[in-house]
Amino acid sequence: MKELIKRLVETFGPSGDELAVRELIRGEIEDQVDQIEVDTMGNLIALKKGQDDSNKVMLAAHMDEIGLIATHIEEEGFIRFSNVGGVSPYNLLGERVLFNGETIGVIDKEGKLDDISKLKHDKMYVDIGATTQEEAEEKIKIGDTATYYRQLDLVGNRLVAKGLDDRAGCAVLIETIKQLTEQPTFDTYFVFTVQEEVGTRGAITSSYGINPDVGIAVDLTLTGDTPEAKRMAVSLGEGPAIKVKDRSVLVNPQLKNLMIDLAEENEIPYQLEVLDRGGTDTGRMQLSREGAIAGAISIPGRYVHSPSEMIDLTDLENSIKLLSEILQSDYQGLF
Ligand code: CO
Ligand code: ZN
């Protein structure tokens, strides 16, 4: 599991450029699914046929990660940028980034900084070691994208890396495919979506194409368990968080209750999640076509969208267990 996540997070995949991540995931699962395809937007869609084809279940984990995009190259070779998704300027100070999966750069800001809350992306730059604009342009073009340049580390029983949002969710889907001992109850589409971080765009087209009856996202959520954290009743290591609400969705109560019942019956620890900040692919699945029964399993994460996101290994294992129980359940109370 740790080895799989290491390969996933260390693969370059900012929103809009998920190709390398997609090929890695395809290689992991293609022998173990009944059908696999890539749609026009770039979503990877893998089907595990169910015992019953009267309902369709869609699972969504996003392949993309937040990043930067080059907007201007200066005479001295410095790269100016804006963000792709939710990247805080202060998380970038002193950070190394990787353009196009190959060119390393260092980030700093103009002048002296009196107030960190006033720091803006357009007062910052990337130094890729070039001395002139021409030299920089040999490596970087306007519109090229970058991600944090970091490796995965194991810290106690916790993983620290960039891009755990949402390669950890991708790993949960991959491991669930590998660990399923019998056919799922219904036809189950494992969807690895694109462009979640810029407005859950891949989930729009993939859910339209699949037209699911039930949609379940697997993504990171936040926690309230660090010094003076904003109040939130989710902690690291206390189990997968069964989503109740985020800014994209009010979860179907019957699906939420099914997840709670299955967690309790199988002695899987769980928490309930109300996320005030940010949406997920869940809301797109719920609103696709004539609507779907939608919910989510959220992996608790600290420092989400920083270069050092943190998740707990037991939460991952329990997320896989809970998802597997759902897929093999009778979906009681839903239809
Ligand atoms: Co995110
Ligand atoms: Zn995410």
GROMACS .gro file of C-alpha atoms in nm, residues 11-317:
model
  307
   11THR     CA    1   0.399   1.090  -1.044
   12PHE     CA    2   0.343   1.429  -1.206
   13GLY     CA    3  -0.026   1.510  -1.251
   14PRO     CA    4  -0.153   1.867  -1.212
   15SER     CA    5  -0.512   1.933  -1.324
   16GLY     CA    6  -0.532   1.908  -1.702
   17ASP     CA    7  -0.221   1.690  -1.734
   18GLU     CA    8  -0.315   1.361  -1.565
   19LEU     CA    9  -0.171   1.132  -1.836
   20ALA     CA   10   0.119   0.983  -1.638
   21VAL     CA   11  -0.099   0.912  -1.337
   22ARG     CA   12  -0.364   0.756  -1.559
   23GLU     CA   13  -0.115   0.522  -1.725
   24LEU     CA   14   0.022   0.416  -1.385
   25ILE     CA   15  -0.330   0.335  -1.258
   26ARG     CA   16  -0.426   0.160  -1.581
   27GLY     CA   17  -0.124  -0.070  -1.545
   28GLU     CA   18  -0.226  -0.156  -1.190
   29ILE     CA   19  -0.586  -0.253  -1.263
   30GLU     CA   20  -0.635  -0.346  -1.629
   31ASP     CA   21  -0.598  -0.720  -1.571
   32GLN     CA   22  -0.850  -0.717  -1.292
   33VAL     CA   23  -1.149  -0.539  -1.446
   34ASP     CA   24  -1.404  -0.639  -1.710
   35GLN     CA   25  -1.374  -0.325  -1.920
   36ILE     CA   26  -1.150  -0.020  -1.918
   37GLU     CA   27  -1.163   0.301  -2.120
   38VAL     CA   28  -1.059   0.664  -2.124
   39ASP     CA   29  -1.326   0.918  -2.209
   40THR     CA   30  -1.282   1.241  -2.407
   41MET     CA   31  -1.197   1.447  -2.098
   42GLY     CA   32  -0.935   1.193  -1.989
   43ASN     CA   33  -1.121   1.017  -1.708
   44LEU     CA   34  -1.017   0.653  -1.664
   45ILE     CA   35  -1.326   0.435  -1.631
   46ALA     CA   36  -1.296   0.071  -1.522
   47LEU     CA   37  -1.595  -0.161  -1.489
   48LYS     CA   38  -1.630  -0.456  -1.254
   49LYS     CA   39  -1.942  -0.641  -1.362
   50GLY     CA   40  -2.192  -0.709  -1.086
   51GLN     CA   41  -2.408  -1.007  -1.000
   52ASP     CA   42  -2.704  -0.791  -1.098
   53ASP     CA   43  -2.704  -0.531  -1.376
   54SER     CA   44  -3.024  -0.353  -1.267
   55ASN     CA   45  -2.831  -0.070  -1.099
   56LYS     CA   46  -2.506   0.111  -1.172
   57VAL     CA   47  -2.268   0.224  -0.902
   58MET     CA   48  -2.003   0.486  -0.980
   59LEU     CA   49  -1.699   0.542  -0.758
   60ALA     CA   50  -1.488   0.854  -0.812
   61ALA     CA   51  -1.138   0.943  -0.698
   62HIS     CA   52  -0.956   1.228  -0.868
   63MET     CA   53  -0.617   1.182  -1.033
   64ASP     CA   54  -0.523   1.548  -1.054
   65GLU     CA   55  -0.336   1.755  -0.797
   66ILE     CA   56  -0.309   2.129  -0.742
   67GLY     CA   57  -0.026   2.313  -0.916
   68LEU     CA   58   0.110   2.626  -1.083
   69ILE     CA   59   0.095   2.755  -1.440
   70ALA     CA   60   0.359   2.971  -1.609
   71THR     CA   61   0.218   3.311  -1.711
   72HIS     CA   62   0.527   3.516  -1.800
   73ILE     CA   63   0.900   3.469  -1.842
   74GLU     CA   64   1.123   3.760  -1.746
   75GLU     CA   65   1.439   3.884  -1.918
   76GLU     CA   66   1.648   3.746  -1.631
   77GLY     CA   67   1.489   3.402  -1.674
   78PHE     CA   68   1.250   3.411  -1.379
   79ILE     CA   69   0.911   3.243  -1.430
   80ARG     CA   70   0.596   3.423  -1.315
   81PHE     CA   71   0.296   3.205  -1.242
   82SER     CA   72  -0.061   3.173  -1.124
   83ASN     CA   73  -0.229   2.887  -0.947
   84VAL     CA   74  -0.413   2.580  -1.077
   85GLY     CA   75  -0.655   2.500  -0.795
   86GLY     CA   76  -0.618   2.598  -0.432
   87VAL     CA   77  -0.251   2.678  -0.373
   88SER     CA   78  -0.176   2.923  -0.090
   89PRO     CA   79   0.108   3.167  -0.162
   90TYR     CA   80   0.259   3.110   0.182
   91ASN     CA   81   0.281   2.734   0.118
   92LEU     CA   82   0.506   2.815  -0.178
   93LEU     CA   83   0.772   3.021   0.000
   94GLY     CA   84   1.102   2.836  -0.020
   95GLU     CA   85   0.932   2.544  -0.192
   96ARG     CA   86   1.072   2.349  -0.485
   97VAL     CA   87   0.843   2.279  -0.778
   98LEU     CA   88   0.864   2.058  -1.085
   99PHE     CA   89   0.757   2.189  -1.427
  100ASN     CA   90   0.639   1.937  -1.687
  101GLY     CA   91   0.754   1.653  -1.466
  102GLU     CA   92   1.120   1.737  -1.533
  103THR     CA   93   1.238   2.092  -1.460
  104ILE     CA   94   1.302   2.181  -1.096
  105GLY     CA   95   1.256   2.537  -0.975
  106VAL     CA   96   1.278   2.727  -0.647
  107ILE     CA   97   1.014   2.977  -0.535
  108ASP     CA   98   1.068   3.312  -0.369
  109LYS     CA   99   0.895   3.649  -0.347
  110GLU     CA  100   0.979   4.002  -0.453
  111GLY     CA  101   1.130   4.239  -0.195
  112LYS     CA  102   1.066   4.233   0.176
  113LEU     CA  103   0.753   4.079   0.327
  114ASP     CA  104   0.589   4.265   0.616
  115ASP     CA  105   0.255   4.087   0.620
  116ILE     CA  106   0.224   3.728   0.500
  117SER     CA  107  -0.152   3.767   0.450
  118LYS     CA  108  -0.075   4.017   0.173
  119LEU     CA  109   0.146   3.772  -0.017
  120LYS     CA  110   0.008   3.711  -0.367
  121HIS     CA  111   0.112   3.475  -0.646
  122ASP     CA  112   0.190   3.769  -0.875
  123LYS     CA  113   0.454   3.894  -0.630
  124MET     CA  114   0.635   3.561  -0.649
  125TYR     CA  115   0.851   3.384  -0.906
  126VAL     CA  116   1.016   3.052  -0.986
  127ASP     CA  117   1.392   3.037  -1.038
  128ILE     CA  118   1.482   2.741  -1.261
  129GLY     CA  119   1.852   2.829  -1.272
  130ALA     CA  120   1.828   3.004  -1.610
  131THR     CA  121   2.017   3.332  -1.657
  132THR     CA  122   1.821   3.469  -1.952
  133GLN     CA  123   1.471   3.457  -2.094
  134GLU     CA  124   1.597   3.254  -2.392
  135GLU     CA  125   1.756   2.995  -2.168
  136ALA     CA  126   1.439   2.968  -1.956
  137GLU     CA  127   1.223   2.933  -2.269
  138GLU     CA  128   1.421   2.629  -2.379
  139LYS     CA  129   1.263   2.450  -2.085
  140ILE     CA  130   0.943   2.633  -1.997
  141LYS     CA  131   0.671   2.776  -2.221
  142ILE     CA  132   0.379   2.995  -2.121
  143GLY     CA  133   0.103   2.764  -1.996
  144ASP     CA  134   0.335   2.490  -1.877
  145THR     CA  135   0.235   2.357  -1.536
  146ALA     CA  136   0.421   2.259  -1.221
  147THR     CA  137   0.353   2.069  -0.900
  148TYR     CA  138   0.527   2.062  -0.565
  149TYR     CA  139   0.850   1.861  -0.586
  150ARG     CA  140   0.843   1.631  -0.284
  151GLN     CA  141   0.884   1.267  -0.196
  152LEU     CA  142   0.667   1.050   0.024
  153ASP     CA  143   0.782   0.979   0.378
  154LEU     CA  144   0.651   0.750   0.650
  155VAL     CA  145   0.628   0.938   0.982
  156GLY     CA  146   0.512   0.709   1.261
  157ASN     CA  147   0.207   0.535   1.115
  158ARG     CA  148   0.139   0.832   0.894
  159LEU     CA  149   0.222   0.914   0.536
  160VAL     CA  150   0.346   1.261   0.447
  161ALA     CA  151   0.353   1.371   0.083
  162LYS     CA  152   0.223   1.617  -0.171
  163GLY     CA  153  -0.069   1.498  -0.380
  164LEU     CA  154  -0.223   1.261  -0.124
  165ASP     CA  155  -0.530   1.465  -0.225
  166ASP     CA  156  -0.639   1.255  -0.401
  167ARG     CA  157  -0.392   0.985  -0.494
  168ALA     CA  158  -0.476   0.830  -0.156
  169GLY     CA  159  -0.834   0.800  -0.283
  170CYS     CA  160  -0.704   0.652  -0.610
  171ALA     CA  161  -0.509   0.398  -0.402
  172VAL     CA  162  -0.826   0.307  -0.210
  173LEU     CA  163  -1.007   0.236  -0.537
  174ILE     CA  164  -0.713   0.038  -0.679
  175GLU     CA  165  -0.676  -0.173  -0.363
  176THR     CA  166  -1.053  -0.231  -0.347
  177ILE     CA  167  -1.043  -0.368  -0.703
  178LYS     CA  168  -0.754  -0.596  -0.607
  179GLN     CA  169  -0.904  -0.714  -0.280
  180LEU     CA  170  -1.264  -0.780  -0.393
  181THR     CA  171  -1.309  -1.154  -0.334
  182GLU     CA  172  -1.643  -1.182  -0.512
  183GLN     CA  173  -1.830  -0.989  -0.778
  184PRO     CA  174  -1.982  -0.665  -0.653
  185THR     CA  175  -2.359  -0.665  -0.610
  186PHE     CA  176  -2.420  -0.424  -0.898
  187ASP     CA  177  -2.216  -0.317  -1.201
  188THR     CA  178  -1.951  -0.095  -1.045
  189TYR     CA  179  -1.760   0.173  -1.236
  190PHE     CA  180  -1.429   0.273  -1.078
  191VAL     CA  181  -1.367   0.621  -1.216
  192PHE     CA  182  -1.038   0.805  -1.181
  193THR     CA  183  -1.143   1.160  -1.260
  194VAL     CA  184  -0.957   1.459  -1.405
  195GLN     CA  185  -0.967   1.829  -1.314
  196GLU     CA  186  -1.137   1.797  -0.974
  197GLU     CA  187  -0.920   2.072  -0.826
  198VAL     CA  188  -1.043   2.331  -1.077
  199GLY     CA  189  -1.415   2.267  -1.032
  200THR     CA  190  -1.486   1.890  -1.037
  201ARG     CA  191  -1.493   1.901  -1.416
  202GLY     CA  192  -1.405   1.540  -1.500
  203ALA     CA  193  -1.687   1.415  -1.280
  204ILE     CA  194  -1.937   1.615  -1.485
  205THR     CA  195  -1.873   1.429  -1.808
  206SER     CA  196  -1.798   1.088  -1.659
  207SER     CA  197  -2.116   1.081  -1.454
  208TYR     CA  198  -2.314   1.195  -1.758
  209GLY     CA  199  -2.164   0.910  -1.958
  210ILE     CA  200  -2.218   0.642  -1.694
  211ASN     CA  201  -2.554   0.771  -1.563
  212PRO     CA  202  -2.512   0.602  -1.223
  213ASP     CA  203  -2.788   0.514  -0.978
  214VAL     CA  204  -2.545   0.545  -0.689
  215GLY     CA  205  -2.233   0.764  -0.677
  216ILE     CA  206  -1.965   0.742  -0.408
  217ALA     CA  207  -1.658   0.965  -0.405
  218VAL     CA  208  -1.339   0.882  -0.217
  219ASP     CA  209  -1.138   1.194  -0.140
  220LEU     CA  210  -0.947   1.368   0.138
  221THR     CA  211  -1.122   1.582   0.393
  222LEU     CA  212  -0.983   1.815   0.660
  223THR     CA  213  -0.944   1.757   1.034
  224GLY     CA  214  -0.988   1.969   1.345
  225ASP     CA  215  -0.721   1.798   1.554
  226THR     CA  216  -0.418   2.029   1.529
  227PRO     CA  217  -0.325   2.330   1.749
  228GLU     CA  218  -0.596   2.595   1.723
  229ALA     CA  219  -0.746   2.429   1.417
  230LYS     CA  220  -1.079   2.551   1.288
  231ARG     CA  221  -1.348   2.346   1.465
  232MET     CA  222  -1.420   2.021   1.281
  233ALA     CA  223  -1.528   1.687   1.428
  234VAL     CA  224  -1.283   1.477   1.224
  235SER     CA  225  -0.948   1.349   1.353
  236LEU     CA  226  -0.661   1.165   1.194
  237GLY     CA  227  -0.651   0.791   1.270
  238GLU     CA  228  -1.008   0.760   1.396
  239GLY     CA  229  -1.149   0.598   1.086
  240PRO     CA  230  -1.288   0.693   0.747
  241ALA     CA  231  -1.523   0.991   0.760
  242ILE     CA  232  -1.869   0.923   0.622
  243LYS     CA  233  -1.966   1.243   0.446
  244VAL     CA  234  -2.285   1.419   0.549
  245LYS     CA  235  -2.226   1.753   0.377
  246ASP     CA  236  -1.972   1.960   0.191
  247ARG     CA  237  -2.012   2.266  -0.028
  248SER     CA  238  -2.110   2.053  -0.326
  249VAL     CA  239  -2.359   1.817  -0.167
  250LEU     CA  240  -2.606   1.712   0.099
  251VAL     CA  241  -2.554   1.338   0.108
  252ASN     CA  242  -2.848   1.103   0.058
  253PRO     CA  243  -2.948   1.003   0.415
  254GLN     CA  244  -3.023   0.641   0.325
  255LEU     CA  245  -2.677   0.600   0.173
  256LYS     CA  246  -2.519   0.766   0.476
  257ASN     CA  247  -2.712   0.530   0.705
  258LEU     CA  248  -2.615   0.227   0.496
  259MET     CA  249  -2.249   0.324   0.539
  260ILE     CA  250  -2.294   0.370   0.916
  261ASP     CA  251  -2.472   0.034   0.951
  262LEU     CA  252  -2.205  -0.150   0.751
  263ALA     CA  253  -1.926   0.014   0.953
  264GLU     CA  254  -2.091  -0.086   1.281
  265GLU     CA  255  -2.174  -0.442   1.170
  266ASN     CA  256  -1.818  -0.499   1.058
  267GLU     CA  257  -1.653  -0.313   1.346
  268ILE     CA  258  -1.491  -0.057   1.118
  269PRO     CA  259  -1.422   0.270   1.304
  270TYR     CA  260  -1.581   0.571   1.138
  271GLN     CA  261  -1.651   0.940   1.186
  272LEU     CA  262  -1.914   1.173   1.043
  273GLU     CA  263  -1.800   1.459   0.824
  274VAL     CA  264  -1.941   1.805   0.770
  275LEU     CA  265  -1.692   1.996   0.556
  276ASP     CA  266  -1.747   2.372   0.540
  277ARG     CA  267  -1.467   2.441   0.295
  278GLY     CA  268  -1.451   2.288  -0.050
  279GLY     CA  269  -1.657   2.051  -0.261
  280THR     CA  270  -1.595   1.711  -0.416
  281ASP     CA  271  -1.695   1.494  -0.712
  282THR     CA  272  -1.987   1.377  -0.491
  283GLY     CA  273  -2.203   1.675  -0.586
  284ARG     CA  274  -2.146   1.623  -0.959
  285MET     CA  275  -2.259   1.263  -0.941
  286GLN     CA  276  -2.568   1.358  -0.741
  287LEU     CA  277  -2.668   1.619  -1.002
  288SER     CA  278  -2.587   1.418  -1.313
  289ARG     CA  279  -2.872   1.380  -1.560
  290GLU     CA  280  -3.185   1.303  -1.355
  291GLY     CA  281  -2.986   1.266  -1.035
  292ALA     CA  282  -2.817   0.989  -0.839
  293ILE     CA  283  -2.802   0.868  -0.480
  294ALA     CA  284  -2.468   1.017  -0.376
  295GLY     CA  285  -2.232   1.002  -0.082
  296ALA     CA  286  -1.864   0.983  -0.001
  297ILE     CA  287  -1.600   0.814   0.206
  298SER     CA  288  -1.351   1.078   0.314
  299ILE     CA  289  -0.995   1.010   0.423
  300PRO     CA  290  -0.898   1.243   0.709
  301GLY     CA  291  -0.602   1.460   0.611
  302ARG     CA  292  -0.393   1.728   0.778
  303TYR     CA  293  -0.221   2.011   0.588
  304VAL     CA  294  -0.428   1.939   0.274
  305HIS     CA  295  -0.302   2.128  -0.034
  306SER     CA  296   0.037   2.188   0.130
  307PRO     CA  297   0.356   2.013   0.012
  308SER     CA  298   0.331   1.789   0.319
  309GLU     CA  299  -0.020   1.650   0.343
  310MET     CA  300  -0.059   1.386   0.616
  311ILE     CA  301  -0.286   1.083   0.637
  312ASP     CA  302  -0.299   0.780   0.867
  313LEU     CA  303  -0.240   0.429   0.729
  314THR     CA  304  -0.514   0.273   0.942
  315ASP     CA  305  -0.767   0.522   0.799
  316LEU     CA  306  -0.670   0.403   0.453
  317GLU     CA  307  -0.711   0.036   0.541
   0.00000   0.00000   0.00000
